[in-house]
Coordinates of C-alpha atoms in Angstrom, one line a residue:
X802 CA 0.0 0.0 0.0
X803 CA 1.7 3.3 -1.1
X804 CA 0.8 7.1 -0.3
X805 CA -1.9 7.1 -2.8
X806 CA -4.0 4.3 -1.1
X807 CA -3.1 5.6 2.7
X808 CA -4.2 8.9 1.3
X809 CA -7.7 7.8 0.5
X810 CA -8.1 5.7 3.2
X811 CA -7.3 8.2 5.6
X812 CA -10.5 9.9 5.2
X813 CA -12.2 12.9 3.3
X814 CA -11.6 15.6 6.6
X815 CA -8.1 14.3 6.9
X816 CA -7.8 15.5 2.8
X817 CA -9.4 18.8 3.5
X818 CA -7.4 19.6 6.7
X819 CA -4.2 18.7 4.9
X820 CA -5.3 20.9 1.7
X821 CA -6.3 23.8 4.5
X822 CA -3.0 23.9 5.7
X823 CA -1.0 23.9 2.7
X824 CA -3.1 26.7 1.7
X825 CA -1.7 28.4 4.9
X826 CA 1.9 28.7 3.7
X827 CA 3.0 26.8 6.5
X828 CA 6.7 25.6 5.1
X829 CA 7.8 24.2 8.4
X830 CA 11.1 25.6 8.0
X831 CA 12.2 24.6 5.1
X832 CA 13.5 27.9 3.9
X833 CA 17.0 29.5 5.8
X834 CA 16.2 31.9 8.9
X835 CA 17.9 35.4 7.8
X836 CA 21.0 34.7 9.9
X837 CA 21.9 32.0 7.1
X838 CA 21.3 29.6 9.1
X839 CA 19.0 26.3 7.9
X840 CA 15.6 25.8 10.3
X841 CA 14.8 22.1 10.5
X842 CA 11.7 21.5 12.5
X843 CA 11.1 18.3 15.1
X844 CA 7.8 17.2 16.1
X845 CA 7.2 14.9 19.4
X846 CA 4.6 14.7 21.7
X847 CA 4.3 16.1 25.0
X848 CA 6.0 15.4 28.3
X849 CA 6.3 16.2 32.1
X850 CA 8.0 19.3 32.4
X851 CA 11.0 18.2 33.8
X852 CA 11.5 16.0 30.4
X853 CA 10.4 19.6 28.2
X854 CA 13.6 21.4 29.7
X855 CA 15.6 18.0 29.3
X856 CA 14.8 18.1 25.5
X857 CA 15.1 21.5 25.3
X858 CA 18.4 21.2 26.9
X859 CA 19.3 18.5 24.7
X860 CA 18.8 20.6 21.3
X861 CA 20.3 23.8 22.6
X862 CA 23.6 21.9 23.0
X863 CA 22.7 20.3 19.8
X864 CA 22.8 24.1 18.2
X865 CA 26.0 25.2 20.0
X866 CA 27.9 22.1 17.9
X867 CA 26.0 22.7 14.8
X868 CA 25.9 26.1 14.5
X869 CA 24.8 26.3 11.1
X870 CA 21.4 24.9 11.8
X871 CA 18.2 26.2 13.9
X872 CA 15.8 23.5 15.6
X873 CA 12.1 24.3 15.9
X874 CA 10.8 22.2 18.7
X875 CA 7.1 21.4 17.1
X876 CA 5.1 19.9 20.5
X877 CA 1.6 17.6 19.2
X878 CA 0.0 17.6 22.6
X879 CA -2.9 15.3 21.3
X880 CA -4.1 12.5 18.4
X881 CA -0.2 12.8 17.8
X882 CA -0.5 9.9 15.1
X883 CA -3.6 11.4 13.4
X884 CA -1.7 15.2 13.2
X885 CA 1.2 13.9 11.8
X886 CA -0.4 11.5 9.0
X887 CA -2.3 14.6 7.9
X888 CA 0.5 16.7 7.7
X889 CA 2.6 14.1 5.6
X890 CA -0.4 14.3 3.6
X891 CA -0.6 18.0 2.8
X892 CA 3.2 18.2 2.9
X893 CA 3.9 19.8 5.9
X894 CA 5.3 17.3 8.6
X895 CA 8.7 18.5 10.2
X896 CA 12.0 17.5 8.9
X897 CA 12.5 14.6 12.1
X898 CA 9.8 13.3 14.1
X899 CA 8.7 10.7 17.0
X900 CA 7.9 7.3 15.6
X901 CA 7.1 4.4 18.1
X902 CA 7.6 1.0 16.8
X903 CA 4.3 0.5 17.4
X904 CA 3.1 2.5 14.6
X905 CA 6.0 2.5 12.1
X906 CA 5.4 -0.6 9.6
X907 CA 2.0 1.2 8.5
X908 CA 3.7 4.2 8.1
X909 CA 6.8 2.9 6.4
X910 CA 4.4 0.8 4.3
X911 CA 3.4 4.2 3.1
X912 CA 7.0 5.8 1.7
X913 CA 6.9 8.9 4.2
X914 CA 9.6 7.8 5.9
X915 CA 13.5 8.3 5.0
X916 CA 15.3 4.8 4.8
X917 CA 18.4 6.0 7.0
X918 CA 21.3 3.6 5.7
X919 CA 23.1 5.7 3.4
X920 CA 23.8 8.4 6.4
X921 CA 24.6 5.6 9.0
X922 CA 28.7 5.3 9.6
X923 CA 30.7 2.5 11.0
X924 CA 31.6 5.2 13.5
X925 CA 28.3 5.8 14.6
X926 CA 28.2 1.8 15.8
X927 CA 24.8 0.4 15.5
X928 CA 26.3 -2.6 17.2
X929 CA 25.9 -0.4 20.4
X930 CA 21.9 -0.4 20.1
X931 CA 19.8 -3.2 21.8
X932 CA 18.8 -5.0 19.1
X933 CA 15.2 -5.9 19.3
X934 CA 14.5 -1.8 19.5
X935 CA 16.7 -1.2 16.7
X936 CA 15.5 -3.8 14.3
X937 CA 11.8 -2.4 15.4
X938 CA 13.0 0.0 12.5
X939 CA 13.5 -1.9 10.0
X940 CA 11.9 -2.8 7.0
X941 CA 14.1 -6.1 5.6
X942 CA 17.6 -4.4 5.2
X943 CA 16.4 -0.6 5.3
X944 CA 16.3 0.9 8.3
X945 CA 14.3 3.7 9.1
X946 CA 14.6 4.9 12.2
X947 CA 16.8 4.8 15.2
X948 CA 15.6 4.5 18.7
X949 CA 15.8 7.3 21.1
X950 CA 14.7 5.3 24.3
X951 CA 12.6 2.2 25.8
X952 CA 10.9 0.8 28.6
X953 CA 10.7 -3.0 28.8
X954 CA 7.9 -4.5 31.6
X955 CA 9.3 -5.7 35.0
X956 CA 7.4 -7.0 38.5
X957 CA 6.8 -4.6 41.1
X958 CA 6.2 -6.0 44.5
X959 CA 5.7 -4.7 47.7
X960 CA 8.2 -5.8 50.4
X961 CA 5.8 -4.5 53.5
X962 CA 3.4 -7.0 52.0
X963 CA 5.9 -9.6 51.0
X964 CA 7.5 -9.8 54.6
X965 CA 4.0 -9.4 56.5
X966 CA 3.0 -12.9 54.3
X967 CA 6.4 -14.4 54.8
X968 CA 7.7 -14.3 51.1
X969 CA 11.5 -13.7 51.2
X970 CA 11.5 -13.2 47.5
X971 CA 9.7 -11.8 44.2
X972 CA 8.4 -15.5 42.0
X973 CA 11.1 -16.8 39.1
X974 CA 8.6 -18.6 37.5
X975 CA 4.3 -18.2 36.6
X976 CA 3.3 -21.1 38.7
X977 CA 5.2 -19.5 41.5
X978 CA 3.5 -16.3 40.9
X979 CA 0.2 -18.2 41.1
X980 CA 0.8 -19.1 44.6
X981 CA 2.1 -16.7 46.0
X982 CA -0.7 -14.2 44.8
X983 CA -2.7 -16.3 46.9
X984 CA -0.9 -15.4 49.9
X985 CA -0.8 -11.9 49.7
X986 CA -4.7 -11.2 48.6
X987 CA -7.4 -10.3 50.9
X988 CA -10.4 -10.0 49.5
X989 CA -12.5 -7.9 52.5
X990 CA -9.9 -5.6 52.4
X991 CA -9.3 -5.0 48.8
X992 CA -5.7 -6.1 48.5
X993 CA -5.1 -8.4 45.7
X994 CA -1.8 -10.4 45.2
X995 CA -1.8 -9.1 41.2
X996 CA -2.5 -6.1 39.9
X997 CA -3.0 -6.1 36.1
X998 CA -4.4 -4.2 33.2
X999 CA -6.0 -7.0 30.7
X1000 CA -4.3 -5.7 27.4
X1001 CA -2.5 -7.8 24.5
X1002 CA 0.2 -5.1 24.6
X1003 CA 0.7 -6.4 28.3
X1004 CA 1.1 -9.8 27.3
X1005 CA 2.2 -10.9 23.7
X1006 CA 5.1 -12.3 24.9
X1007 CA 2.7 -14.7 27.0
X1008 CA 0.3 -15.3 24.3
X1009 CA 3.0 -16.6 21.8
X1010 CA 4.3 -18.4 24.7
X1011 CA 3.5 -21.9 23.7
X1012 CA 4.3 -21.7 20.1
X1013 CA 1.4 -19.7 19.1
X1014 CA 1.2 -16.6 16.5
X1015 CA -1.0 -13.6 17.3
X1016 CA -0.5 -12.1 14.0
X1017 CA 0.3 -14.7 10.5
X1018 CA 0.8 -13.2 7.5
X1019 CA -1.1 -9.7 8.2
X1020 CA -3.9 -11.8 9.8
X1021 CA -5.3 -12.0 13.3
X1022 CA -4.7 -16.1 14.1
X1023 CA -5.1 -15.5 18.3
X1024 CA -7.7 -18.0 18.3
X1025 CA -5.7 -20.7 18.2
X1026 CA -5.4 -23.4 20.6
X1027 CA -2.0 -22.6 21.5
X1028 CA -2.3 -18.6 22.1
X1029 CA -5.8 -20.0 24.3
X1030 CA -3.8 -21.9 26.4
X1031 CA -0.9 -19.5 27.2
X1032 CA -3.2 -16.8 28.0
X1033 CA -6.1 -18.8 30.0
X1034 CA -4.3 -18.4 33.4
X1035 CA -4.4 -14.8 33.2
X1036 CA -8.2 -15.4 33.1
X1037 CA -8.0 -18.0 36.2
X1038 CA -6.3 -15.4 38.2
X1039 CA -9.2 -13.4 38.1
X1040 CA -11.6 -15.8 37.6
X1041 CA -11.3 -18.8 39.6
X1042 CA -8.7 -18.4 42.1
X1043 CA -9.5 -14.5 42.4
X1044 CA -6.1 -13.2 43.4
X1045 CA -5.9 -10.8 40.4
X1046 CA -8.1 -7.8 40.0
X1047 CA -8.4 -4.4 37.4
X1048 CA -7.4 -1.5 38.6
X1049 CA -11.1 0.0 37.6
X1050 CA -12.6 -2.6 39.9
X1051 CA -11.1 -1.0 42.8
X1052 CA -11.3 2.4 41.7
X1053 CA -7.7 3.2 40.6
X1054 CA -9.3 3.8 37.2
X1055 CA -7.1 2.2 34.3
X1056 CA -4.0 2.7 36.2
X1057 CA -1.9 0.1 37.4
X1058 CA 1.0 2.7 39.2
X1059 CA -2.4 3.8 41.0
X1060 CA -3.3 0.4 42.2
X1061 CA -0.1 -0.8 43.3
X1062 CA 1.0 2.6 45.2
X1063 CA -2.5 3.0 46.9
X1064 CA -1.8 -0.6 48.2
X1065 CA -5.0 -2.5 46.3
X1066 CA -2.2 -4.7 44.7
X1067 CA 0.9 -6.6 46.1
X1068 CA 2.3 -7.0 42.7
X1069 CA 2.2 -4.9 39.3
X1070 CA 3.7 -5.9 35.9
X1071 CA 4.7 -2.2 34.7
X1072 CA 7.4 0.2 33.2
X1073 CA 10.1 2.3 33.4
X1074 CA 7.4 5.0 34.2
X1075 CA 6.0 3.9 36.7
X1076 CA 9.4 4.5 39.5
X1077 CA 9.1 8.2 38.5
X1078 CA 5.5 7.8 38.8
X1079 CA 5.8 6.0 42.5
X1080 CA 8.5 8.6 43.4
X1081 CA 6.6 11.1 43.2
X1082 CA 2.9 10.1 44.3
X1083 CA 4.1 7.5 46.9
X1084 CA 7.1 8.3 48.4
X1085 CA 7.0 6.4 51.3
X1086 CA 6.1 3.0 49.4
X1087 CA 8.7 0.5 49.8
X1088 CA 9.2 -1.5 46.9
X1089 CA 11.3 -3.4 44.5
X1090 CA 11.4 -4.9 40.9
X1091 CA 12.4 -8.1 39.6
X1092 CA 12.2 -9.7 36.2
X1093 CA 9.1 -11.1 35.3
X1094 CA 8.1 -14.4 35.9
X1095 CA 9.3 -16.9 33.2
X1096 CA 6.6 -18.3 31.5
X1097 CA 6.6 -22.3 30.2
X1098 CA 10.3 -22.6 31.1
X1099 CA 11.2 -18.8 29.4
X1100 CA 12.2 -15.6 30.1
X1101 CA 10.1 -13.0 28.6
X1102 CA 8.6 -9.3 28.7
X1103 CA 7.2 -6.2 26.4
X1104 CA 9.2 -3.5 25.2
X1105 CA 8.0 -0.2 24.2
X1106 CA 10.6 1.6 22.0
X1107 CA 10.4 5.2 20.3
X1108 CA 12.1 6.1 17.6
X1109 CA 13.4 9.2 15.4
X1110 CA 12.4 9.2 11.9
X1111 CA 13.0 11.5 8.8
X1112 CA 10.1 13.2 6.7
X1113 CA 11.2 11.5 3.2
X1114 CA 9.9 14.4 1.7
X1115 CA 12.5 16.9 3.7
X1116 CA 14.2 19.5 1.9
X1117 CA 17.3 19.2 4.3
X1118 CA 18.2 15.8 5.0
X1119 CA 21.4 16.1 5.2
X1120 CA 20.8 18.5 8.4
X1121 CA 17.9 16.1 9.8
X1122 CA 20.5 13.2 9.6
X1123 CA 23.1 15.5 11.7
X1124 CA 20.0 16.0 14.2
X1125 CA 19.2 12.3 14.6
X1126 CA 22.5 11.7 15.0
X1127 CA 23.5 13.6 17.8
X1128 CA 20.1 12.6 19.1
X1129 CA 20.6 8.7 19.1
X1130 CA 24.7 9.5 19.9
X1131 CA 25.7 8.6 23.2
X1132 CA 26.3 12.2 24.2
X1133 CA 22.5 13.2 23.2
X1134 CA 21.1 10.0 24.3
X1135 CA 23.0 10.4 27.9
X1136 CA 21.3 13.9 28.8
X1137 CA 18.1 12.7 27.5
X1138 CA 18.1 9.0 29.5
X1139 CA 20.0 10.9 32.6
X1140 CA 16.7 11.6 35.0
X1141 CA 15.6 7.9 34.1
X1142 CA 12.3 9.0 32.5
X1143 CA 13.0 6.3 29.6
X1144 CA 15.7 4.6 29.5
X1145 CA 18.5 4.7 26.9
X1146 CA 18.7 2.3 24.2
X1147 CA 22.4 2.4 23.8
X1148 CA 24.0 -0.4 26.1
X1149 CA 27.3 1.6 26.3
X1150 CA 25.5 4.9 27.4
X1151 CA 22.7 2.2 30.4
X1152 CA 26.4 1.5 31.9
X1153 CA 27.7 4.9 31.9
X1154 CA 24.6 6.1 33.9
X1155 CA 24.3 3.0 35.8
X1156 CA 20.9 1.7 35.1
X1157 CA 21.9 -2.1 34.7
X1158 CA 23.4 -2.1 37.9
X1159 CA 20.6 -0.2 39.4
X1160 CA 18.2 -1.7 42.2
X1161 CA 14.9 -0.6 40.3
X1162 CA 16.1 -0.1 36.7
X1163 CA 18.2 -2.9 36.6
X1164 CA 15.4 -5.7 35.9
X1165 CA 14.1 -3.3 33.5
X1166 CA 17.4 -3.2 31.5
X1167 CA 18.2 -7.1 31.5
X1168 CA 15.1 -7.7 29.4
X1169 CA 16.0 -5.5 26.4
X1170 CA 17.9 -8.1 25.4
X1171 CA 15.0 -10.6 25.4
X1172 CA 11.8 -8.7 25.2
X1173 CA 9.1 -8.7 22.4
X1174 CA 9.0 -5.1 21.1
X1175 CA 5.2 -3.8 20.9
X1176 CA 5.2 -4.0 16.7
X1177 CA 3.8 -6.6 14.6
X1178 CA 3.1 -5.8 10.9
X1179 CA 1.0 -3.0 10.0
X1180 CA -2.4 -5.1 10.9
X1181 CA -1.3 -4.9 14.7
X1182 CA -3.8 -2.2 15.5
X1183 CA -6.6 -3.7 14.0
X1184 CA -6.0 -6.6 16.0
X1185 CA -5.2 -5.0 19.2
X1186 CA -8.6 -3.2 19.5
X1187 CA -10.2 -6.3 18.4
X1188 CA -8.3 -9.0 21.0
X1189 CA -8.8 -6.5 23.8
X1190 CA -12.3 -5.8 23.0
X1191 CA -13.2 -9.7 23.7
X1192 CA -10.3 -10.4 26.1
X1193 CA -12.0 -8.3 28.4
X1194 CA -15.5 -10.1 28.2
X1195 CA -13.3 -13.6 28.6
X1196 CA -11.4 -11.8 31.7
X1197 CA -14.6 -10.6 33.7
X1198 CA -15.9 -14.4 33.2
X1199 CA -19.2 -13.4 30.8
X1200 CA -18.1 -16.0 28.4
X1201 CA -15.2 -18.7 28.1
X1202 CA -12.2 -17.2 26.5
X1203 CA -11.7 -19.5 23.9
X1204 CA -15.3 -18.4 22.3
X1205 CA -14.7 -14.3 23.0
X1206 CA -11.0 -14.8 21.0
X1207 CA -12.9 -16.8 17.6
X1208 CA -15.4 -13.9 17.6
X1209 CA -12.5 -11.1 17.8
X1210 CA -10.2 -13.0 15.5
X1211 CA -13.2 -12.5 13.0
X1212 CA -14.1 -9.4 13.6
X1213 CA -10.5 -8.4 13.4
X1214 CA -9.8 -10.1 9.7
X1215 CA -12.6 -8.6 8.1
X1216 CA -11.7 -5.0 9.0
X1217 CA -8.2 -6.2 7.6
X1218 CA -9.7 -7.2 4.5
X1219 CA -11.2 -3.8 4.3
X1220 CA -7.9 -1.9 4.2
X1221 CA -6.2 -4.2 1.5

């Protein structure tokens, strides 16, 4: 599917809005400011503030050693995806943008973005990138992005808890997990032993577990024995032994930082984010993170990796390369990873500030080199909406799972015949 068919099938409004602001002149930089100087323009979402002045930081010092080139910070505080699709439409996307892996096979499919190979040098040493985030860029041998940070998925428990049950440490293993869930739930007072937001983002690595495929050839295949059965005790958590729980069902809303720091959950499978998060809403909380259970036999966890990607349509490459560059070097990529908002995706630059040696970051680091990245084909989305529309059903015990995943697996295969 190239530009032409993404354009159409993006929508009549999305058409007019890009058409609106081409009319408006808006060049996004790509003429030179009057000192000389060439403007390139970088769009991203929004942050806390603390990571706004660490960016801004980052691309002042970014300016000082490039002085021949202006950055306009370009903030999407909402519907980032939908934004910058229209404005690769009407041809007025920045020079360099955000790209999470998530979302960049579609929009590779599409030829907006830059393949970034003939810029790459030996010196710039790819070799120094985990690999499962890097090749989350890639298209075959093109690659077309580079990785700016990461979180992978880790267990957080709660030591008050774990001592008070007599646990001395966090569960290797699922089974493990299982039991001692049951130790540390009470019911009456709302505690329960896992703490878990029922999402195929969560768990992918789980569901393919047992040999299963979520995704085959472009199409949704979830319903298969194999994914039912590696899944199903996620459902008998909650279900039948009842040591798992929502955070909506005990009013921490679809948060599982919120669960786990308010106490409602002994145990949380969450990110990098959340020790920030913890840190600053529940200081007192004494915790600590392990890797997460294996699961038949293996080690395994999600990773969640954002890239940098170039506008193909960019009048100044060669100074959007030089941007991503010093953005995904280890100099950039240090002050940008250095609070421990996200963590770096550079090995070299996760020793230099510590975080695989550190008590909470360290779990989180050791699976990058495992971890299933959050990217599957272009179809993912489709099928994501469609698995977690059901899953739920299957999770809150209206119906056996088995049934709920053949209903979504259809559902989810005819809206990807749709968009072929």
């Amino acid at each position: 599917m190239r530009r032409t068919k993404w354009l159409s099938a993006c929508g009549v409004s999305s058409l007019i809005l890009a058409t609106m602001l081409t009319g408006c002149g808006n060049d996004n930089g790509k003429e030179e400011t009057q000192s000389g100087k060439t403007e390139i323009v970088l769009s991203g979402w929004g942050g806390n503030p603390t990571e706004k002045k660490l960016l801004n930081e980052v691309l002042s010092d970014f300016e000082k050693e490039h002085p021949h080139i202006d950055v306009k910070l370009n903030t999407i505080s909402d519907q980032y995806m939908d934004v910058l699709k229209t404005r690769l439409i009407g041809g007025t996307a920045a020079d360099v943008f955000y790209l999470d892996a998530f979302e960049a096979p579609a929009l590779i499919e599409t030829g907006a973005v830059e393949p970034l190979n003939k810029y790459v040098t030996t010196d710039f040493d790819l070799s120094d990138f985990e690999k499962p985030m890097l090749d989350a860029f890639k298209e075959g041998e093109k690659l077309y992005g580079l990785p700016k940070d990461y979180s992978t998925l880790a267990l957080f428990y709660n030591k008050k808890m774990f001592k008070e049950a007599g646990i001395k440490e966090p569960p290797k293993t699922w089974e493990e997990m299982e039991v001692v869930a049951k130790k540390l739930t009470d019911q009456e007072k709302q505690v329960y032993g896992l703490g878990m937001l029922p999402q195929i983002e969560r768990m992918y690595y789980m569901a393919e577990s047992s040999g299963g495929q979520v995704i085959t050839d472009g199409r949704a295949t979830f319903a298969d024995d194999k994914v039912v059965e590696a899944i199903q005790p996620v459902v008998d958590m909650h279900i039948k032994d009842k040591t798992a729980a929502t955070p909506s069902e005990v009013g921490a809303g679809q948060s599982a930082g919120e669960m786990f720091g308010r106490g409602n959950a002994a145990m949380v499978m969450e990110g990098n984010w959340n020790i920030p998060f913890l840190e600053d809403t529940f200081p007192e909380l004494d915790y600590g993170t392990a890797e997460l259970p294996t699961v038949n036999g293996k080690k395994g966890t999600m990773s969640f990796a954002v890239g940098y990607a170039m506008n193909s349509e960019s009048e100044h490459k060669k100074e959007s390369w030089e941007l991503i560059e010093y953005l995904t070097g280890k100099e950039g990529m240090k002050k940008w990873t250095s609070k421990g908002f996200a963590l770096p995706t550079r090995k070299s630059v996760a020793a230099d500030l510590g975080f695989d040696q550190d008590e909470l970051r360290g779990p989180l680091v050791s699976g990058a080199d495992y971890a299933t990245v959050w990217q599957d084909g272009p179809t993912l989305p489709i099928v994501m909406n469609n698995f977690n529309n059901q899953f739920l059903s299957a999770y809150l015990g209206d119906r056996p799972l088995k049934e709920a995943l053949k209903d979504a697996e259809k559902q989810a295969n005819r809206e990807i015949k749709v968009t072929e």
